[in-house]
mmCIF file of N, CA and C in Angstrom:
data_model
loop_
_atom_site.group_PDB
_atom_site.id
_atom_site.type_symbol
_atom_site.label_atom_id
_atom_site.label_comp_id
_atom_site.label_asym_id
_atom_site.label_seq_id
_atom_site.Cartn_x
_atom_site.Cartn_y
_atom_site.Cartn_z
ATOM 1 N N MET A 757 87.571 12.445 10.889
ATOM 2 C CA MET A 757 87.139 11.021 10.455
ATOM 3 C C MET A 757 87.287 10.080 11.594
ATOM 4 N N ASN A 758 86.333 8.812 11.609
ATOM 5 C CA ASN A 758 86.493 7.909 12.413
ATOM 6 C C ASN A 758 86.901 6.922 12.097
ATOM 7 N N LEU A 759 88.201 6.594 12.239
ATOM 8 C CA LEU A 759 88.973 5.649 11.266
ATOM 9 C C LEU A 759 89.092 4.394 12.546
ATOM 10 N N VAL A 760 89.038 3.162 11.982
ATOM 11 C CA VAL A 760 89.013 1.937 12.703
ATOM 12 C C VAL A 760 89.820 1.153 11.813
ATOM 13 N N PHE A 761 91.048 0.423 12.761
ATOM 14 C CA PHE A 761 92.173 -0.246 12.462
ATOM 15 C C PHE A 761 91.752 -1.876 12.690
ATOM 16 N N LEU A 762 91.947 -2.558 12.194
ATOM 17 C CA LEU A 762 91.899 -4.156 12.521
ATOM 18 C C LEU A 762 93.307 -4.627 12.323
ATOM 19 N N SER A 763 93.616 -5.320 13.490
ATOM 20 C CA SER A 763 95.416 -5.395 13.438
ATOM 21 C C SER A 763 95.887 -5.944 14.556
ATOM 22 N N ASN A 764 97.186 -6.110 14.658
ATOM 23 C CA ASN A 764 97.544 -6.769 16.087
ATOM 24 C C ASN A 764 98.164 -5.573 16.534
ATOM 25 N N ALA A 765 97.354 -5.121 17.706
ATOM 26 C CA ALA A 765 98.124 -3.894 18.528
ATOM 27 C C ALA A 765 99.426 -3.934 18.947
ATOM 28 N N ASN A 766 99.930 -4.920 18.657
ATOM 29 C CA ASN A 766 101.184 -4.970 19.469
ATOM 30 C C ASN A 766 102.386 -4.602 18.127
ATOM 31 N N ALA A 767 101.828 -4.288 16.821
ATOM 32 C CA ALA A 767 102.436 -4.043 16.033
ATOM 33 C C ALA A 767 103.059 -2.474 15.955
ATOM 34 N N VAL A 768 104.425 -2.248 16.159
ATOM 35 C CA VAL A 768 104.771 -1.025 16.131
ATOM 36 C C VAL A 768 104.462 0.023 15.278
ATOM 37 N N HIS A 769 104.601 -0.314 13.850
ATOM 38 C CA HIS A 769 103.772 0.642 12.790
ATOM 39 C C HIS A 769 102.541 0.628 13.041
ATOM 40 N N LEU A 770 101.882 -0.028 13.514
ATOM 41 C CA LEU A 770 100.330 0.319 13.756
ATOM 42 C C LEU A 770 100.500 1.534 14.455
ATOM 43 N N LYS A 771 101.096 1.229 15.937
ATOM 44 C CA LYS A 771 101.238 2.216 17.002
ATOM 45 C C LYS A 771 101.422 3.507 16.347
ATOM 46 N N GLU A 772 102.400 3.924 15.540
ATOM 47 C CA GLU A 772 103.045 5.029 15.296
ATOM 48 C C GLU A 772 102.127 5.540 13.981
ATOM 49 N N TRP A 773 101.536 4.767 13.418
ATOM 50 C CA TRP A 773 100.515 5.079 12.306
ATOM 51 C C TRP A 773 99.293 5.682 13.221
ATOM 52 N N THR A 774 98.600 4.888 13.914
ATOM 53 C CA THR A 774 97.352 5.438 14.620
ATOM 54 C C THR A 774 97.668 6.923 15.315
ATOM 55 N N GLU A 775 98.676 6.521 16.351
ATOM 56 C CA GLU A 775 98.936 8.100 16.792
ATOM 57 C C GLU A 775 99.055 9.180 16.099
ATOM 58 N N TYR A 776 99.794 9.053 14.821
ATOM 59 C CA TYR A 776 99.876 10.102 13.877
ATOM 60 C C TYR A 776 98.677 10.681 13.330
ATOM 61 N N PHE A 777 97.582 9.416 13.082
ATOM 62 C CA PHE A 777 96.423 9.973 12.452
ATOM 63 C C PHE A 777 95.800 10.645 13.639
ATOM 64 N N GLN A 778 95.777 10.393 14.742
ATOM 65 C CA GLN A 778 94.971 10.979 15.883
ATOM 66 C C GLN A 778 95.429 12.292 16.291
ATOM 67 N N HIS A 779 96.834 12.607 16.401
ATOM 68 C CA HIS A 779 97.313 13.450 17.098
ATOM 69 C C HIS A 779 97.780 14.583 16.267
ATOM 70 N N ARG A 780 98.389 14.153 14.869
ATOM 71 C CA ARG A 780 98.910 15.251 14.160
ATOM 72 C C ARG A 780 97.466 15.513 13.123
ATOM 73 N N LEU A 781 96.749 14.753 12.577
ATOM 74 C CA LEU A 781 95.566 14.991 11.606
ATOM 75 C C LEU A 781 94.187 15.039 12.213
ATOM 76 N N GLY A 782 94.246 14.758 13.644
ATOM 77 C CA GLY A 782 92.960 15.084 13.930
ATOM 78 C C GLY A 782 91.780 13.918 14.155
ATOM 79 N N HIS A 783 92.179 12.766 13.544
ATOM 80 C CA HIS A 783 91.168 11.663 13.550
ATOM 81 C C HIS A 783 90.921 10.995 14.738
ATOM 82 N N HIS A 784 89.915 10.367 14.489
ATOM 83 C CA HIS A 784 89.633 9.616 16.121
ATOM 84 C C HIS A 784 90.073 8.393 15.430
ATOM 85 N N CYS A 785 90.874 7.458 16.208
ATOM 86 C CA CYS A 785 91.408 6.292 15.760
ATOM 87 C C CYS A 785 90.974 5.109 16.878
ATOM 88 N N THR A 786 90.459 3.836 16.223
ATOM 89 C CA THR A 786 90.329 2.640 17.121
ATOM 90 C C THR A 786 91.061 1.392 16.479
ATOM 91 N N VAL A 787 91.691 0.883 17.365
ATOM 92 C CA VAL A 787 92.056 -0.548 17.194
ATOM 93 C C VAL A 787 91.260 -1.440 17.734
ATOM 94 N N LEU A 788 91.077 -2.560 16.533
ATOM 95 C CA LEU A 788 90.441 -3.755 17.026
ATOM 96 C C LEU A 788 91.682 -4.820 17.037
ATOM 97 N N THR A 789 91.641 -5.561 17.800
ATOM 98 C CA THR A 789 92.957 -6.385 18.021
ATOM 99 C C THR A 789 92.498 -7.844 18.581
ATOM 100 N N ILE A 790 93.224 -8.784 18.118
ATOM 101 C CA ILE A 790 92.925 -10.027 18.646
ATOM 102 C C ILE A 790 93.779 -10.521 19.712
ATOM 103 N N PRO A 791 95.006 -10.330 19.479
ATOM 104 C CA PRO A 791 95.751 -10.936 20.529
ATOM 105 C C PRO A 791 95.746 -9.734 21.588
ATOM 106 N N LYS A 792 96.189 -9.921 22.728
ATOM 107 C CA LYS A 792 96.018 -9.091 23.917
ATOM 108 C C LYS A 792 97.018 -7.855 23.936
ATOM 109 N N GLN A 793 96.426 -6.805 24.002
ATOM 110 C CA GLN A 793 97.747 -5.497 23.878
ATOM 111 C C GLN A 793 98.280 -5.459 25.022
ATOM 112 N N THR A 794 99.890 -5.578 24.663
ATOM 113 C CA THR A 794 100.801 -5.472 25.422
ATOM 114 C C THR A 794 101.567 -3.934 25.400
ATOM 115 N N MET A 795 101.473 -3.484 24.428
ATOM 116 C CA MET A 795 102.166 -2.272 24.016
ATOM 117 C C MET A 795 101.088 -0.872 24.391
ATOM 118 N N PRO A 796 101.473 0.222 25.226
ATOM 119 C CA PRO A 796 100.612 1.384 25.365
ATOM 120 C C PRO A 796 100.544 2.298 24.238
ATOM 121 N N TYR A 797 99.415 2.842 24.040
ATOM 122 C CA TYR A 797 99.216 3.756 22.925
ATOM 123 C C TYR A 797 98.775 4.965 23.479
ATOM 124 N N ASP A 798 99.212 6.264 22.974
ATOM 125 C CA ASP A 798 98.910 7.423 23.627
ATOM 126 C C ASP A 798 97.719 7.883 23.038
ATOM 127 N N GLY A 799 96.402 7.874 23.568
ATOM 128 C CA GLY A 799 95.346 8.523 23.332
ATOM 129 C C GLY A 799 94.441 7.597 22.134
ATOM 130 N N VAL A 800 95.115 6.421 21.621
ATOM 131 C CA VAL A 800 94.377 5.985 20.780
ATOM 132 C C VAL A 800 93.456 4.663 21.334
ATOM 133 N N GLU A 801 92.154 4.600 21.174
ATOM 134 C CA GLU A 801 91.436 3.462 21.826
ATOM 135 C C GLU A 801 91.852 2.107 21.343
ATOM 136 N N VAL A 802 91.737 1.182 21.957
ATOM 137 C CA VAL A 802 92.421 -0.205 21.695
ATOM 138 C C VAL A 802 91.173 -1.068 22.015
ATOM 139 N N ILE A 803 90.621 -2.082 21.336
ATOM 140 C CA ILE A 803 89.588 -2.982 21.794
ATOM 141 C C ILE A 803 90.064 -4.299 21.547
ATOM 142 N N ASP A 804 89.985 -5.131 22.442
ATOM 143 C CA ASP A 804 90.288 -6.599 22.146
ATOM 144 C C ASP A 804 88.807 -7.300 21.867
ATOM 145 N N ILE A 805 89.151 -7.885 20.579
ATOM 146 C CA ILE A 805 87.929 -8.598 20.248
ATOM 147 C C ILE A 805 88.067 -10.072 20.326
ATOM 148 N N GLY A 806 89.247 -10.694 20.699
ATOM 149 C CA GLY A 806 89.617 -12.000 20.690
ATOM 150 C C GLY A 806 88.734 -12.431 21.914
ATOM 151 N N ASN A 807 88.426 -13.853 21.278
ATOM 152 C CA ASN A 807 87.875 -14.647 22.478
ATOM 153 C C ASN A 807 88.879 -15.846 22.536
ATOM 154 N N ARG A 808 88.205 -16.801 23.431
ATOM 155 C CA ARG A 808 89.221 -18.143 23.510
ATOM 156 C C ARG A 808 89.356 -19.059 22.143
ATOM 157 N N PHE A 809 88.677 -18.840 21.315
ATOM 158 C CA PHE A 809 88.691 -19.706 20.046
ATOM 159 C C PHE A 809 89.542 -18.654 18.943
ATOM 160 N N SER A 810 89.800 -17.697 19.252
ATOM 161 C CA SER A 810 90.504 -16.615 18.421
ATOM 162 C C SER A 810 92.046 -16.982 18.129
ATOM 163 N N GLY A 811 92.580 -17.780 18.874
ATOM 164 C CA GLY A 811 94.223 -18.265 18.531
ATOM 165 C C GLY A 811 94.404 -19.326 17.251
ATOM 166 N N SER A 812 92.853 -19.549 16.681
ATOM 167 C CA SER A 812 93.012 -20.300 15.446
ATOM 168 C C SER A 812 92.455 -19.218 14.398
ATOM 169 N N LYS A 813 93.070 -19.076 13.173
ATOM 170 C CA LYS A 813 92.469 -18.207 12.259
ATOM 171 C C LYS A 813 91.121 -18.796 11.818
ATOM 172 N N LEU A 814 91.097 -19.971 11.762
ATOM 173 C CA LEU A 814 89.829 -20.672 11.154
ATOM 174 C C LEU A 814 88.501 -20.211 12.178
ATOM 175 N N ALA A 815 88.751 -19.817 13.024
ATOM 176 C CA ALA A 815 87.671 -19.436 14.265
ATOM 177 C C ALA A 815 87.342 -17.888 13.982
ATOM 178 N N TRP A 816 88.145 -16.976 13.332
ATOM 179 C CA TRP A 816 87.979 -15.719 12.979
ATOM 180 C C TRP A 816 86.808 -15.199 12.707
ATOM 181 N N PRO A 817 86.098 -15.846 11.606
ATOM 182 C CA PRO A 817 84.611 -15.543 11.487
ATOM 183 C C PRO A 817 83.725 -15.276 12.351
ATOM 184 N N LEU A 818 84.034 -16.142 13.550
ATOM 185 C CA LEU A 818 82.955 -15.814 14.718
ATOM 186 C C LEU A 818 83.099 -14.584 15.387
ATOM 187 N N LEU A 819 84.238 -13.838 15.014
ATOM 188 C CA LEU A 819 84.233 -12.375 15.508
ATOM 189 C C LEU A 819 83.479 -11.374 14.604
ATOM 190 N N VAL A 820 82.833 -11.794 13.657
ATOM 191 C CA VAL A 820 82.618 -10.731 12.729
ATOM 192 C C VAL A 820 81.165 -10.134 13.213
ATOM 193 N N PRO A 821 80.263 -10.658 14.197
ATOM 194 C CA PRO A 821 79.313 -9.876 14.563
ATOM 195 C C PRO A 821 79.723 -8.825 15.607
ATOM 196 N N LYS A 822 80.856 -9.176 16.216
ATOM 197 C CA LYS A 822 81.425 -8.152 17.255
ATOM 198 C C LYS A 822 82.087 -7.013 16.660
ATOM 199 N N ILE A 823 82.812 -7.169 15.738
ATOM 200 C CA ILE A 823 83.307 -6.303 14.557
ATOM 201 C C ILE A 823 82.247 -5.342 14.219
ATOM 202 N N ARG A 824 81.239 -5.803 13.592
ATOM 203 C CA ARG A 824 80.313 -5.098 12.966
ATOM 204 C C ARG A 824 79.556 -4.182 13.901
ATOM 205 N N GLN A 825 79.565 -4.788 15.196
ATOM 206 C CA GLN A 825 78.902 -4.011 16.460
ATOM 207 C C GLN A 825 79.773 -2.961 16.597
ATOM 208 N N VAL A 826 81.234 -2.900 16.637
ATOM 209 C CA VAL A 826 81.929 -1.937 17.080
ATOM 210 C C VAL A 826 82.183 -0.931 15.762
ATOM 211 N N LEU A 827 82.182 -1.290 14.470
ATOM 212 C CA LEU A 827 81.980 -0.207 13.506
ATOM 213 C C LEU A 827 80.867 0.585 13.573
ATOM 214 N N GLN A 828 79.710 0.202 13.964
ATOM 215 C CA GLN A 828 78.327 0.738 13.935
ATOM 216 C C GLN A 828 78.455 1.655 15.380
ATOM 217 N N ARG A 829 78.885 1.065 16.320
ATOM 218 C CA ARG A 829 78.855 1.930 17.544
ATOM 219 C C ARG A 829 80.029 3.156 17.354
ATOM 220 N N LYS A 830 81.111 3.012 16.807
ATOM 221 C CA LYS A 830 81.763 3.805 16.621
ATOM 222 C C LYS A 830 81.690 4.758 15.566
ATOM 223 N N ASN A 831 80.693 4.618 14.808
ATOM 224 C CA ASN A 831 80.435 5.344 13.559
ATOM 225 C C ASN A 831 81.447 5.317 12.411
ATOM 226 N N ALA A 832 82.157 4.344 12.274
ATOM 227 C CA ALA A 832 83.300 4.534 11.631
ATOM 228 C C ALA A 832 83.205 4.904 9.819
ATOM 229 N N ASP A 833 83.942 5.768 9.791
ATOM 230 C CA ASP A 833 84.039 6.109 8.024
ATOM 231 C C ASP A 833 84.907 5.254 7.541
ATOM 232 N N LEU A 834 85.704 4.623 8.130
ATOM 233 C CA LEU A 834 86.641 3.718 7.015
ATOM 234 C C LEU A 834 87.222 2.705 8.040
ATOM 235 N N LEU A 835 87.388 1.660 7.232
ATOM 236 C CA LEU A 835 87.905 0.519 8.291
ATOM 237 C C LEU A 835 89.237 0.029 7.208
ATOM 238 N N ILE A 836 90.453 0.166 8.217
ATOM 239 C CA ILE A 836 91.970 -0.059 7.503
ATOM 240 C C ILE A 836 92.501 -1.585 8.121
ATOM 241 N N ALA A 837 92.337 -2.275 7.165
ATOM 242 C CA ALA A 837 93.137 -3.773 7.681
ATOM 243 C C ALA A 837 94.367 -3.757 7.424
ATOM 244 N N TYR A 838 95.314 -3.941 8.367
ATOM 245 C CA TYR A 838 96.649 -4.057 8.355
ATOM 246 C C TYR A 838 97.203 -5.259 8.454
ATOM 247 N N ARG A 839 97.684 -5.685 7.320
ATOM 248 C CA ARG A 839 98.061 -7.178 7.063
ATOM 249 C C ARG A 839 97.053 -7.720 6.394
ATOM 250 N N VAL A 840 97.303 -7.866 4.852
ATOM 251 C CA VAL A 840 96.344 -8.606 3.874
ATOM 252 C C VAL A 840 95.814 -9.783 4.196
ATOM 253 N N VAL A 841 96.365 -10.783 4.357
ATOM 254 C CA VAL A 841 96.163 -12.309 4.175
ATOM 255 C C VAL A 841 95.660 -12.261 5.570
ATOM 256 N N SER A 842 95.837 -11.914 6.941
ATOM 257 C CA SER A 842 95.232 -12.321 8.067
ATOM 258 C C SER A 842 94.008 -11.428 8.102
ATOM 259 N N TYR A 843 94.357 -10.190 8.600
ATOM 260 C CA TYR A 843 93.231 -9.007 9.026
ATOM 261 C C TYR A 843 92.580 -8.476 7.852
ATOM 262 N N GLY A 844 93.092 -8.648 6.806
ATOM 263 C CA GLY A 844 92.321 -8.386 5.601
ATOM 264 C C GLY A 844 91.270 -9.123 5.334
ATOM 265 N N PHE A 845 91.555 -10.556 5.511
ATOM 266 C CA PHE A 845 90.757 -11.407 5.298
ATOM 267 C C PHE A 845 89.544 -11.476 6.145
ATOM 268 N N LEU A 846 89.665 -11.259 7.249
ATOM 269 C CA LEU A 846 88.696 -10.919 8.580
ATOM 270 C C LEU A 846 87.923 -9.849 7.923
ATOM 271 N N ALA A 847 88.357 -8.807 7.468
ATOM 272 C CA ALA A 847 87.733 -7.483 7.205
ATOM 273 C C ALA A 847 86.755 -7.707 6.233
ATOM 274 N N SER A 848 87.338 -8.725 5.173
ATOM 275 C CA SER A 848 86.737 -8.810 4.069
ATOM 276 C C SER A 848 85.248 -9.648 4.533
ATOM 277 N N LEU A 849 85.306 -10.455 5.496
ATOM 278 C CA LEU A 849 84.159 -11.106 5.861
ATOM 279 C C LEU A 849 83.072 -10.323 6.622
ATOM 280 N N VAL A 850 83.610 -9.093 7.037
ATOM 281 C CA VAL A 850 82.908 -8.087 7.649
ATOM 282 C C VAL A 850 81.770 -7.415 6.758
ATOM 283 N N GLY A 851 82.494 -7.158 5.711
ATOM 284 C CA GLY A 851 81.683 -6.528 4.600
ATOM 285 C C GLY A 851 81.599 -5.004 4.940
ATOM 286 N N PHE A 852 82.172 -4.202 5.623
ATOM 287 C CA PHE A 852 82.350 -2.720 5.756
ATOM 288 C C PHE A 852 83.124 -2.151 4.621
ATOM 289 N N ARG A 853 82.521 -1.106 4.157
ATOM 290 C CA ARG A 853 82.885 -0.116 3.183
ATOM 291 C C ARG A 853 83.117 1.297 3.720
ATOM 292 N N PRO A 854 83.763 2.108 3.039
ATOM 293 C CA PRO A 854 85.224 1.563 2.344
ATOM 294 C C PRO A 854 86.156 0.848 3.209
ATOM 295 N N LEU A 855 86.918 0.061 2.442
ATOM 296 C CA LEU A 855 87.803 -0.763 3.052
ATOM 297 C C LEU A 855 88.999 -0.700 2.521
ATOM 298 N N VAL A 856 90.058 -0.383 3.498
ATOM 299 C CA VAL A 856 91.393 -0.012 2.950
ATOM 300 C C VAL A 856 92.234 -1.248 3.237
ATOM 301 N N MET A 857 92.941 -1.650 2.367
ATOM 302 C CA MET A 857 93.941 -3.113 2.629
ATOM 303 C C MET A 857 95.392 -2.658 2.870
ATOM 304 N N ALA A 858 96.081 -2.412 3.828
ATOM 305 C CA ALA A 858 97.328 -2.061 4.215
ATOM 306 C C ALA A 858 98.400 -3.445 4.430
ATOM 307 N N ALA A 859 99.308 -3.029 3.135
ATOM 308 C CA ALA A 859 100.124 -4.406 3.127
ATOM 309 C C ALA A 859 101.709 -4.138 3.346
ATOM 310 N N GLN A 860 102.434 -4.739 3.839
ATOM 311 C CA GLN A 860 103.945 -4.598 4.322
ATOM 312 C C GLN A 860 104.489 -5.631 4.306
ATOM 313 N N GLY A 861 105.846 -5.571 4.181
ATOM 314 C CA GLY A 861 106.848 -7.110 4.134
ATOM 315 C C GLY A 861 107.553 -7.415 2.961
ATOM 316 N N GLY A 862 107.883 -8.394 2.969
ATOM 317 C CA GLY A 862 108.544 -8.961 1.591
ATOM 318 C C GLY A 862 107.565 -9.536 0.836
ATOM 319 N N ASP A 863 106.715 -10.316 1.110
ATOM 320 C CA ASP A 863 105.866 -11.354 0.395
ATOM 321 C C ASP A 863 104.714 -10.966 1.056
ATOM 322 N N LEU A 864 103.348 -11.206 0.173
ATOM 323 C CA LEU A 864 102.028 -11.066 0.447
ATOM 324 C C LEU A 864 101.781 -12.287 1.161
ATOM 325 N N VAL A 865 101.911 -13.596 0.564
ATOM 326 C CA VAL A 865 101.642 -14.869 0.931
ATOM 327 C C VAL A 865 103.065 -15.560 1.084
ATOM 328 N N TRP A 866 103.184 -15.956 2.404
ATOM 329 C CA TRP A 866 104.532 -16.812 2.725
ATOM 330 C C TRP A 866 104.112 -18.071 3.381
ATOM 331 N N PRO A 867 104.332 -19.364 2.937
ATOM 332 C CA PRO A 867 105.342 -19.803 1.752
ATOM 333 C C PRO A 867 104.303 -19.452 0.535
ATOM 334 N N PRO A 868 105.046 -19.047 -0.667
ATOM 335 C CA PRO A 868 104.098 -18.466 -1.826
ATOM 336 C C PRO A 868 103.248 -19.663 -2.418
ATOM 337 N N ASP A 869 103.386 -21.329 -2.034
ATOM 338 C CA ASP A 869 102.698 -22.050 -2.414
ATOM 339 C C ASP A 869 101.649 -22.317 -1.627
ATOM 340 N N ASP A 870 101.254 -21.814 -0.454
ATOM 341 C CA ASP A 870 100.297 -21.739 0.581
ATOM 342 C C ASP A 870 99.158 -21.420 -0.166
ATOM 343 N N LYS A 871 98.420 -22.787 -0.051
ATOM 344 C CA LYS A 871 96.770 -22.397 -0.833
ATOM 345 C C LYS A 871 96.145 -21.831 0.030
ATOM 346 N N PHE A 872 95.967 -21.701 1.088
ATOM 347 C CA PHE A 872 94.999 -21.215 2.185
ATOM 348 C C PHE A 872 95.614 -19.678 2.163
ATOM 349 N N GLY A 873 96.926 -19.496 2.374
ATOM 350 C CA GLY A 873 97.309 -18.094 1.963
ATOM 351 C C GLY A 873 96.734 -17.267 0.625
ATOM 352 N N GLN A 874 97.167 -18.275 -0.185
ATOM 353 C CA GLN A 874 96.576 -17.406 -1.583
ATOM 354 C C GLN A 874 95.119 -17.362 -1.532
ATOM 355 N N PHE A 875 94.298 -18.154 -1.328
ATOM 356 C CA PHE A 875 93.092 -18.039 -0.851
ATOM 357 C C PHE A 875 92.525 -16.816 -0.190
ATOM 358 N N THR A 876 93.020 -16.627 1.291
ATOM 359 C CA THR A 876 92.876 -15.154 2.013
ATOM 360 C C THR A 876 93.184 -14.107 1.241
ATOM 361 N N ALA A 877 94.240 -14.151 0.591
ATOM 362 C CA ALA A 877 94.919 -12.848 -0.290
ATOM 363 C C ALA A 877 93.758 -12.642 -1.404
ATOM 364 N N ARG A 878 93.396 -13.617 -2.402
ATOM 365 C CA ARG A 878 92.401 -13.290 -3.280
ATOM 366 C C ARG A 878 91.167 -12.753 -2.608
ATOM 367 N N ARG A 879 90.499 -13.419 -1.775
ATOM 368 C CA ARG A 879 89.444 -12.952 -1.141
ATOM 369 C C ARG A 879 89.574 -11.190 -0.883
ATOM 370 N N SER A 880 90.521 -11.095 -0.084
ATOM 371 C CA SER A 880 91.036 -9.739 0.528
ATOM 372 C C SER A 880 91.245 -8.753 -0.380
ATOM 373 N N CYS A 881 92.034 -9.195 -1.591
ATOM 374 C CA CYS A 881 92.208 -8.360 -2.678
ATOM 375 C C CYS A 881 90.865 -7.661 -3.179
ATOM 376 N N ARG A 882 90.317 -8.687 -3.462
ATOM 377 C CA ARG A 882 88.769 -8.496 -4.310
ATOM 378 C C ARG A 882 87.751 -7.752 -3.380
ATOM 379 N N SER A 883 88.069 -7.597 -2.425
ATOM 380 C CA SER A 883 87.169 -7.030 -0.917
ATOM 381 C C SER A 883 87.578 -5.405 -0.833
ATOM 382 N N GLY A 884 88.918 -5.117 -1.267
ATOM 383 C CA GLY A 884 89.343 -3.758 -0.734
ATOM 384 C C GLY A 884 88.906 -2.791 -1.914
ATOM 385 N N ASP A 885 88.597 -1.745 -0.988
ATOM 386 C CA ASP A 885 88.440 -0.490 -1.930
ATOM 387 C C ASP A 885 89.908 0.327 -2.217
ATOM 388 N N TYR A 886 90.474 0.599 -1.296
ATOM 389 C CA TYR A 886 91.543 1.107 -1.553
ATOM 390 C C TYR A 886 93.078 0.104 -0.751
ATOM 391 N N PHE A 887 94.110 0.775 -1.242
ATOM 392 C CA PHE A 887 95.386 -0.599 -1.166
ATOM 393 C C PHE A 887 96.519 0.651 -0.782
ATOM 394 N N ASN A 888 97.231 0.319 0.342
ATOM 395 C CA ASN A 888 98.434 0.800 0.711
ATOM 396 C C ASN A 888 99.562 -0.157 0.481
ATOM 397 N N ALA A 889 100.688 -0.194 -0.395
ATOM 398 C CA ALA A 889 101.588 -1.018 -0.439
ATOM 399 C C ALA A 889 102.709 -0.123 -0.156
ATOM 400 N N TRP A 890 103.530 -0.949 0.688
ATOM 401 C CA TRP A 890 104.793 -0.083 1.181
ATOM 402 C C TRP A 890 106.105 -0.441 0.432
ATOM 403 N N ALA A 891 105.743 -1.217 -0.755
ATOM 404 C CA ALA A 891 107.003 -1.337 -1.601
ATOM 405 C C ALA A 891 106.249 -2.105 -3.046
ATOM 406 N N GLY A 892 107.376 -2.158 -4.056
ATOM 407 C CA GLY A 892 107.013 -2.419 -5.370
ATOM 408 C C GLY A 892 106.435 -3.559 -5.437
ATOM 409 N N ASN A 893 107.113 -4.665 -4.932
ATOM 410 C CA ASN A 893 106.982 -6.023 -4.985
ATOM 411 C C ASN A 893 105.467 -6.157 -4.402
ATOM 412 N N ILE A 894 105.246 -5.714 -3.257
ATOM 413 C CA ILE A 894 104.162 -6.036 -2.492
ATOM 414 C C ILE A 894 102.931 -5.336 -3.708
ATOM 415 N N LYS A 895 102.914 -4.336 -4.175
ATOM 416 C CA LYS A 895 101.939 -3.754 -4.918
ATOM 417 C C LYS A 895 101.826 -4.643 -6.063
ATOM 418 N N ASP A 896 102.888 -5.200 -6.804
ATOM 419 C CA ASP A 896 102.635 -5.982 -7.901
ATOM 420 C C ASP A 896 102.014 -7.761 -7.352
ATOM 421 N N GLU A 897 102.084 -7.903 -6.202
ATOM 422 C CA GLU A 897 101.469 -9.056 -5.499
ATOM 423 C C GLU A 897 99.776 -8.802 -5.102
ATOM 424 N N LEU A 898 99.579 -7.361 -4.584
ATOM 425 C CA LEU A 898 98.391 -7.287 -4.586
ATOM 426 C C LEU A 898 97.502 -7.290 -5.849
ATOM 427 N N ILE A 899 98.218 -6.775 -7.221
ATOM 428 C CA ILE A 899 97.332 -6.569 -8.302
ATOM 429 C C ILE A 899 97.501 -8.007 -8.560
ATOM 430 N N LYS A 900 98.486 -9.059 -8.547
ATOM 431 C CA LYS A 900 98.201 -10.517 -8.909
ATOM 432 C C LYS A 900 97.063 -11.287 -8.346
ATOM 433 N N TYR A 901 96.695 -10.533 -6.916
ATOM 434 C CA TYR A 901 95.587 -11.361 -6.080
ATOM 435 C C TYR A 901 94.242 -10.632 -6.361
ATOM 436 N N GLY A 902 94.094 -9.826 -7.244
ATOM 437 C CA GLY A 902 92.826 -8.850 -7.581
ATOM 438 C C GLY A 902 92.575 -7.773 -7.369
ATOM 439 N N ALA A 903 93.658 -6.890 -6.776
ATOM 440 C CA ALA A 903 93.662 -5.444 -6.498
ATOM 441 C C ALA A 903 93.298 -4.623 -7.632
#
């Protein structure tokens, strides 16, 4: 399968996950990252999709055409957004299916009363086809926001 991950390429869990899928399971993995990659990957293609405006999440919708172009060029079978409130929201704007939302951490939205975080979590959860929660409390929050 051609797996495309939309995430921060400097996340160690993402590196381990993609290298495992690529080398142990035989999938082709591509990582689309907004911040510049600083951590080397073994055999996994990393594509910097950031631009001079992408430091602000409010400008992330400008990245949608580039992401769609890469998904098409890579003949992606699956898009995996690692971090629901940020990359999941961006993936929800892309409209690619099937879409996996991968959630990790102590809270889905932090601080809990963050209205923009709640909005992006709701949009992301309603757009996902599959969900990966690394803890029971995160599973409950995914369901709360519409998974």
